[in-house]
Amino acid sequence: MAGEAGVVANAAEGSGLGPSTSSSGSMKLSIYPTPIPELVLLDTPSALEKRIGMVRREITGYYTGVHSQAQGIIDRWINIEEKVESRIKSFRDPTEPLNPGLLYTGISALTTSVITRSRGLPTRIFLPPAALAGAFIYFLPRTAFRIGSYAEELEDRYVPRFGEIRRTSIAHSGIALERAKEGVAAGRESVNEGVKSIVESIEQGTGLKLKAIGWAQEVKKEAQNIVNGAQKDINEARRVADGAIESKTSSSDSEDSKRLV
């Protein structure tokens, strides 16, 4: 029996049977061929490669963020340039030629700066800009009005308190100017009344008619003007008459000469 078991084991080994486990626990060969195991290569980076990749990703993200921010700034700047260009074009009045107006304005400012270069510091600082603004308003009034309206709009938008103070100051200045004009007119009337009272007192004290003398002088001036005008008319009529006589004389001489011929 033991011999038969050995023969069976040898036959199993020769036939290529796989390993099997007997009741006694010994290994037996399988009847199928053993498959070749597949080799699987696992890409396991090292710690240095991981660190380099992390740094590269951080740098790429930082560059992308900086580029997007720079592009956003450029886009905003281009938008601002377009707005400024459109606003400047809106200031121009098509009925006003800019070529001579701006040239005259620059010449006025340059001339003022040359004249005031030997003056005091406040004069050199404030007078050329004042001349520039005055010349610009004089030569390009409609364009200056549009720019002033836009400046008032910005003033009301950003510094409304300053705009109120400025308008109040301008209104008070206008009122003060009107009062000054009224005062000058009242002073002139008072001076005329004083002179009139003095003349009347002199007439009452001396018996002279100063008013009549003054009126007589005015009448005399008017009469003299009339006489001068009449004299000019007479001289002109005399000149015309002399010319007619000379032409008549020359025509009669020519007729006599023709008759003689």
mmCIF file of C-alpha atoms in Angstrom:
data_model
loop_
_atom_site.group_PDB
_atom_site.id
_atom_site.type_symbol
_atom_site.label_atom_id
_atom_site.label_comp_id
_atom_site.label_asym_id
_atom_site.label_seq_id
_atom_site.Cartn_x
_atom_site.Cartn_y
_atom_site.Cartn_z
ATOM 1 C CA MET A 1 0.000 0.000 0.000
ATOM 2 C CA ALA A 2 2.794 2.361 0.790
ATOM 3 C CA GLY A 3 4.357 1.595 -2.567
ATOM 4 C CA GLU A 4 1.168 2.299 -4.412
ATOM 5 C CA ALA A 5 0.862 5.701 -2.661
ATOM 6 C CA GLY A 6 4.389 6.620 -3.740
ATOM 7 C CA VAL A 7 3.647 5.626 -7.344
ATOM 8 C CA VAL A 8 0.498 7.753 -7.364
ATOM 9 C CA ALA A 9 2.438 10.732 -5.965
ATOM 10 C CA ASN A 10 5.121 10.317 -8.574
ATOM 11 C CA ALA A 11 2.527 10.110 -11.318
ATOM 12 C CA ALA A 12 0.848 13.234 -10.087
ATOM 13 C CA GLU A 13 4.149 15.076 -10.089
ATOM 14 C CA GLY A 14 4.924 13.860 -13.590
ATOM 15 C CA SER A 15 1.533 14.825 -14.948
ATOM 16 C CA GLY A 16 1.849 18.465 -13.651
ATOM 17 C CA LEU A 17 -0.914 18.342 -11.110
ATOM 18 C CA GLY A 18 -1.075 21.272 -8.742
ATOM 19 C CA PRO A 19 -0.372 21.056 -5.123
ATOM 20 C CA SER A 20 -3.045 19.568 -2.984
ATOM 21 C CA THR A 21 -3.340 18.881 0.663
ATOM 22 C CA SER A 22 -3.818 15.323 1.775
ATOM 23 C CA SER A 23 -5.456 14.183 4.915
ATOM 24 C CA SER A 24 -2.011 13.947 6.436
ATOM 25 C CA GLY A 25 -1.291 17.688 5.535
ATOM 26 C CA SER A 26 1.462 17.157 2.907
ATOM 27 C CA MET A 27 1.528 19.451 -0.244
ATOM 28 C CA LYS A 28 0.508 17.983 -3.627
ATOM 29 C CA LEU A 29 1.031 19.463 -7.102
ATOM 30 C CA SER A 30 -1.945 20.905 -9.080
ATOM 31 C CA ILE A 31 -3.072 19.513 -12.407
ATOM 32 C CA TYR A 32 -3.013 23.066 -14.013
ATOM 33 C CA PRO A 33 0.112 25.057 -14.983
ATOM 34 C CA THR A 34 1.159 27.760 -12.584
ATOM 35 C CA PRO A 35 0.415 31.308 -14.109
ATOM 36 C CA ILE A 36 3.205 33.832 -14.452
ATOM 37 C CA PRO A 37 2.649 36.646 -11.955
ATOM 38 C CA GLU A 38 2.245 40.187 -13.404
ATOM 39 C CA LEU A 39 4.712 42.834 -12.318
ATOM 40 C CA VAL A 40 2.963 46.113 -11.357
ATOM 41 C CA LEU A 41 5.245 49.153 -11.146
ATOM 42 C CA LEU A 42 4.009 51.735 -8.638
ATOM 43 C CA ASP A 43 5.105 55.362 -9.334
ATOM 44 C CA THR A 44 5.975 56.431 -5.851
ATOM 45 C CA PRO A 45 7.633 59.893 -5.927
ATOM 46 C CA SER A 46 10.263 60.763 -3.486
ATOM 47 C CA ALA A 47 9.982 63.487 -0.854
ATOM 48 C CA LEU A 48 12.145 65.845 -2.980
ATOM 49 C CA GLU A 49 9.876 65.407 -5.991
ATOM 50 C CA LYS A 50 6.811 66.099 -3.838
ATOM 51 C CA ARG A 51 8.420 69.270 -2.486
ATOM 52 C CA ILE A 52 9.420 70.487 -5.982
ATOM 53 C CA GLY A 53 5.901 69.884 -7.314
ATOM 54 C CA MET A 54 4.328 71.763 -4.424
ATOM 55 C CA VAL A 55 6.672 74.738 -4.948
ATOM 56 C CA ARG A 56 5.981 74.706 -8.698
ATOM 57 C CA ARG A 57 2.214 74.728 -8.121
ATOM 58 C CA GLU A 58 2.520 77.585 -5.624
ATOM 59 C CA ILE A 59 4.604 79.637 -8.057
ATOM 60 C CA THR A 60 2.183 78.966 -10.913
ATOM 61 C CA GLY A 61 -0.802 79.994 -8.792
ATOM 62 C CA TYR A 62 0.949 83.154 -7.615
ATOM 63 C CA TYR A 63 1.893 84.079 -11.196
ATOM 64 C CA THR A 64 -1.681 83.471 -12.358
ATOM 65 C CA GLY A 65 -3.065 85.693 -9.593
ATOM 66 C CA VAL A 66 -0.574 88.489 -10.315
ATOM 67 C CA HIS A 67 -1.313 88.305 -14.030
ATOM 68 C CA SER A 68 -5.065 88.501 -13.446
ATOM 69 C CA GLN A 69 -4.637 91.475 -11.090
ATOM 70 C CA ALA A 70 -2.363 93.268 -13.582
ATOM 71 C CA GLN A 71 -4.839 92.617 -16.386
ATOM 72 C CA GLY A 72 -7.656 93.968 -14.239
ATOM 73 C CA ILE A 73 -5.645 97.137 -13.505
ATOM 74 C CA ILE A 74 -4.885 97.569 -17.215
ATOM 75 C CA ASP A 75 -8.553 97.131 -18.123
ATOM 76 C CA ARG A 76 -9.611 99.691 -15.515
ATOM 77 C CA TRP A 77 -6.971 102.141 -16.757
ATOM 78 C CA ILE A 78 -8.132 101.710 -20.359
ATOM 79 C CA ASN A 79 -11.697 102.324 -19.219
ATOM 80 C CA ILE A 80 -10.609 105.494 -17.416
ATOM 81 C CA GLU A 81 -8.726 106.686 -20.520
ATOM 82 C CA GLU A 82 -11.812 106.135 -22.675
ATOM 83 C CA LYS A 83 -13.998 108.039 -20.211
ATOM 84 C CA VAL A 84 -11.515 110.932 -20.036
ATOM 85 C CA GLU A 85 -11.228 111.050 -23.816
ATOM 86 C CA SER A 86 -14.994 111.095 -24.273
ATOM 87 C CA ARG A 87 -15.355 113.761 -21.578
ATOM 88 C CA ILE A 88 -12.686 115.964 -23.194
ATOM 89 C CA LYS A 89 -14.371 115.599 -26.569
ATOM 90 C CA SER A 90 -17.681 116.614 -24.981
ATOM 91 C CA PHE A 91 -16.099 119.887 -23.789
ATOM 92 C CA ARG A 92 -15.448 121.088 -27.317
ATOM 93 C CA ASP A 93 -18.052 123.286 -28.936
ATOM 94 C CA PRO A 94 -18.275 122.604 -32.690
ATOM 95 C CA THR A 95 -18.985 126.285 -33.379
ATOM 96 C CA GLU A 96 -15.667 127.415 -31.839
ATOM 97 C CA PRO A 97 -12.365 126.762 -33.641
ATOM 98 C CA LEU A 98 -9.775 125.544 -31.138
ATOM 99 C CA ASN A 99 -6.704 126.339 -33.234
ATOM 100 C CA PRO A 100 -6.496 130.140 -32.863
ATOM 101 C CA GLY A 101 -8.249 130.226 -29.483
ATOM 102 C CA LEU A 102 -5.829 127.877 -27.738
ATOM 103 C CA LEU A 103 -2.888 129.572 -29.464
ATOM 104 C CA TYR A 104 -3.952 133.009 -28.223
ATOM 105 C CA THR A 105 -4.560 131.606 -24.747
ATOM 106 C CA GLY A 106 -1.065 130.107 -24.576
ATOM 107 C CA ILE A 107 0.514 133.307 -25.889
ATOM 108 C CA SER A 108 -1.344 135.339 -23.246
ATOM 109 C CA ALA A 109 -0.182 133.082 -20.421
ATOM 110 C CA LEU A 110 3.409 133.030 -21.734
ATOM 111 C CA THR A 111 3.499 136.813 -22.142
ATOM 112 C CA THR A 112 2.171 137.304 -18.617
ATOM 113 C CA SER A 113 4.766 134.933 -17.170
ATOM 114 C CA VAL A 114 7.554 136.773 -19.028
ATOM 115 C CA ILE A 115 6.323 140.161 -17.831
ATOM 116 C CA THR A 116 5.972 139.053 -14.202
ATOM 117 C CA ARG A 117 9.240 137.133 -13.922
ATOM 118 C CA SER A 118 10.943 140.054 -12.183
ATOM 119 C CA ARG A 119 8.005 140.736 -9.876
ATOM 120 C CA GLY A 120 7.231 139.390 -6.446
ATOM 121 C CA LEU A 121 6.601 135.719 -5.751
ATOM 122 C CA PRO A 122 2.812 136.016 -5.259
ATOM 123 C CA THR A 123 2.507 137.898 -8.544
ATOM 124 C CA ARG A 124 4.537 135.263 -10.411
ATOM 125 C CA ILE A 125 2.442 132.477 -8.911
ATOM 126 C CA PHE A 126 -1.090 133.840 -9.273
ATOM 127 C CA LEU A 127 -1.031 136.215 -12.246
ATOM 128 C CA PRO A 128 -0.089 133.778 -15.090
ATOM 129 C CA PRO A 129 -2.850 131.262 -14.190
ATOM 130 C CA ALA A 130 -5.316 134.142 -13.893
ATOM 131 C CA ALA A 131 -4.259 135.407 -17.331
ATOM 132 C CA LEU A 132 -4.587 131.886 -18.737
ATOM 133 C CA ALA A 133 -8.113 131.479 -17.354
ATOM 134 C CA GLY A 134 -9.155 134.954 -18.483
ATOM 135 C CA ALA A 135 -7.809 134.464 -22.006
ATOM 136 C CA PHE A 136 -9.443 131.039 -22.251
ATOM 137 C CA ILE A 137 -12.804 132.478 -21.191
ATOM 138 C CA TYR A 138 -12.401 135.383 -23.628
ATOM 139 C CA PHE A 139 -11.328 133.411 -26.708
ATOM 140 C CA LEU A 140 -13.344 130.207 -26.074
ATOM 141 C CA PRO A 141 -16.364 131.247 -24.015
ATOM 142 C CA ARG A 142 -18.639 128.288 -24.812
ATOM 143 C CA THR A 143 -15.946 125.711 -24.173
ATOM 144 C CA ALA A 144 -15.083 127.474 -20.930
ATOM 145 C CA PHE A 145 -18.763 127.415 -19.943
ATOM 146 C CA ARG A 146 -18.930 123.646 -20.509
ATOM 147 C CA ILE A 147 -15.786 123.077 -18.472
ATOM 148 C CA GLY A 148 -17.149 125.287 -15.700
ATOM 149 C CA SER A 149 -20.415 123.329 -15.649
ATOM 150 C CA TYR A 150 -18.501 120.054 -15.354
ATOM 151 C CA ALA A 151 -16.354 121.520 -12.553
ATOM 152 C CA GLU A 152 -19.507 122.556 -10.695
ATOM 153 C CA GLU A 153 -20.906 119.053 -11.171
ATOM 154 C CA LEU A 154 -17.759 117.519 -9.660
ATOM 155 C CA GLU A 155 -17.879 120.078 -6.885
ATOM 156 C CA ASP A 156 -21.471 119.195 -6.003
ATOM 157 C CA ARG A 157 -20.639 115.475 -6.143
ATOM 158 C CA TYR A 158 -17.474 115.369 -4.046
ATOM 159 C CA VAL A 159 -17.243 118.629 -2.064
ATOM 160 C CA PRO A 160 -20.794 119.987 -1.764
ATOM 161 C CA ARG A 161 -19.921 122.058 1.280
ATOM 162 C CA PHE A 162 -17.226 123.942 -0.626
ATOM 163 C CA GLY A 163 -19.667 124.545 -3.484
ATOM 164 C CA GLU A 164 -22.211 126.055 -1.103
ATOM 165 C CA ILE A 165 -19.553 128.333 0.391
ATOM 166 C CA ARG A 166 -18.380 129.408 -3.068
ATOM 167 C CA ARG A 167 -21.889 130.171 -4.328
ATOM 168 C CA THR A 168 -22.694 132.049 -1.140
ATOM 169 C CA SER A 169 -19.499 134.093 -1.513
ATOM 170 C CA ILE A 170 -20.328 134.915 -5.139
ATOM 171 C CA ALA A 171 -23.865 135.946 -4.173
ATOM 172 C CA HIS A 172 -22.563 138.180 -1.377
ATOM 173 C CA SER A 173 -19.984 139.678 -3.739
ATOM 174 C CA GLY A 174 -22.737 140.475 -6.256
ATOM 175 C CA ILE A 175 -24.850 142.075 -3.552
ATOM 176 C CA ALA A 176 -21.868 144.115 -2.350
ATOM 177 C CA LEU A 177 -21.153 145.224 -5.938
ATOM 178 C CA GLU A 178 -24.752 146.309 -6.452
ATOM 179 C CA ARG A 179 -24.671 148.205 -3.172
ATOM 180 C CA ALA A 180 -21.412 149.860 -4.230
ATOM 181 C CA LYS A 181 -22.998 150.918 -7.525
ATOM 182 C CA GLU A 182 -26.008 152.286 -5.694
ATOM 183 C CA GLY A 183 -23.699 154.111 -3.282
ATOM 184 C CA VAL A 184 -21.743 155.644 -6.168
ATOM 185 C CA ALA A 185 -24.974 156.757 -7.842
ATOM 186 C CA ALA A 186 -26.277 158.193 -4.560
ATOM 187 C CA GLY A 187 -22.964 159.960 -3.971
ATOM 188 C CA ARG A 188 -23.056 161.437 -7.472
ATOM 189 C CA GLU A 189 -26.583 162.679 -6.898
ATOM 190 C CA SER A 190 -25.602 164.145 -3.538
ATOM 191 C CA VAL A 191 -22.605 165.893 -5.121
ATOM 192 C CA ASN A 192 -24.822 167.292 -7.859
ATOM 193 C CA GLU A 193 -27.312 168.474 -5.288
ATOM 194 C CA GLY A 194 -24.493 170.074 -3.261
ATOM 195 C CA VAL A 195 -23.109 171.854 -6.317
ATOM 196 C CA LYS A 196 -26.585 172.977 -7.253
ATOM 197 C CA SER A 197 -27.193 174.352 -3.751
ATOM 198 C CA ILE A 198 -23.817 176.148 -3.817
ATOM 199 C CA VAL A 199 -24.645 177.691 -7.191
ATOM 200 C CA GLU A 200 -28.043 178.779 -5.950
ATOM 201 C CA SER A 201 -26.517 180.336 -2.823
ATOM 202 C CA ILE A 202 -23.941 182.183 -4.959
ATOM 203 C CA GLU A 203 -26.702 183.425 -7.248
ATOM 204 C CA GLN A 204 -28.707 184.629 -4.279
ATOM 205 C CA GLY A 205 -25.674 186.348 -2.734
ATOM 206 C CA THR A 206 -24.218 187.974 -5.862
ATOM 207 C CA GLY A 207 -27.181 188.247 -8.190
ATOM 208 C CA LEU A 208 -25.324 186.439 -10.984
ATOM 209 C CA LYS A 209 -27.156 183.874 -13.033
ATOM 210 C CA LEU A 210 -24.584 181.132 -13.113
ATOM 211 C CA LYS A 211 -27.032 178.596 -14.426
ATOM 212 C CA ALA A 212 -27.993 180.935 -17.239
ATOM 213 C CA ILE A 213 -24.297 181.472 -17.983
ATOM 214 C CA GLY A 214 -23.733 177.736 -18.106
ATOM 215 C CA TRP A 215 -26.747 177.247 -20.319
ATOM 216 C CA ALA A 216 -25.600 180.133 -22.487
ATOM 217 C CA GLN A 217 -22.206 178.454 -22.842
ATOM 218 C CA GLU A 218 -23.896 175.226 -23.903
ATOM 219 C CA VAL A 219 -26.113 177.105 -26.351
ATOM 220 C CA LYS A 220 -23.067 178.911 -27.676
ATOM 221 C CA LYS A 221 -21.262 175.581 -28.203
ATOM 222 C CA GLU A 222 -24.253 174.192 -30.033
ATOM 223 C CA ALA A 223 -24.544 177.308 -32.153
ATOM 224 C CA GLN A 224 -20.828 177.147 -32.939
ATOM 225 C CA ASN A 225 -21.216 173.528 -34.010
ATOM 226 C CA ILE A 226 -24.138 174.521 -36.229
ATOM 227 C CA VAL A 227 -22.142 177.374 -37.728
ATOM 228 C CA ASN A 228 -19.181 175.076 -38.375
ATOM 229 C CA GLY A 229 -21.471 172.603 -40.088
ATOM 230 C CA ALA A 230 -23.035 175.314 -42.201
ATOM 231 C CA GLN A 231 -19.596 176.638 -43.114
ATOM 232 C CA LYS A 232 -18.567 173.174 -44.238
ATOM 233 C CA ASP A 233 -21.711 172.922 -46.362
ATOM 234 C CA ILE A 234 -21.037 176.323 -47.907
ATOM 235 C CA ASN A 235 -17.450 175.411 -48.696
ATOM 236 C CA GLU A 236 -18.599 172.171 -50.262
ATOM 237 C CA ALA A 237 -21.220 173.988 -52.362
ATOM 238 C CA ARG A 238 -18.629 176.552 -53.417
ATOM 239 C CA ARG A 239 -16.239 173.778 -54.414
ATOM 240 C CA VAL A 240 -18.944 172.121 -56.470
ATOM 241 C CA ALA A 241 -19.865 175.424 -58.123
ATOM 242 C CA ASP A 242 -16.222 176.146 -58.957
ATOM 243 C CA GLY A 243 -15.908 172.723 -60.489
ATOM 244 C CA ALA A 244 -19.036 173.289 -62.583
ATOM 245 C CA ILE A 245 -17.790 176.657 -63.762
ATOM 246 C CA GLU A 246 -14.409 175.210 -64.705
ATOM 247 C CA SER A 247 -16.041 172.378 -66.617
ATOM 248 C CA LYS A 248 -18.321 174.845 -68.426
ATOM 249 C CA THR A 249 -15.385 177.066 -69.291
ATOM 250 C CA SER A 250 -13.387 174.161 -70.652
ATOM 251 C CA SER A 251 -16.366 172.983 -72.733
ATOM 252 C CA SER A 252 -16.901 176.500 -74.191
ATOM 253 C CA ASP A 253 -13.201 176.744 -75.073
ATOM 254 C CA SER A 254 -13.375 173.400 -76.839
ATOM 255 C CA GLU A 255 -16.461 174.553 -78.839
ATOM 256 C CA ASP A 256 -14.679 177.804 -79.840
ATOM 257 C CA SER A 257 -11.692 175.835 -81.006
ATOM 258 C CA LYS A 258 -13.967 173.585 -83.049
ATOM 259 C CA ARG A 259 -15.635 176.609 -84.667
ATOM 260 C CA LEU A 260 -12.302 178.117 -85.591
ATOM 261 C CA VAL A 261 -11.284 174.870 -87.201
#
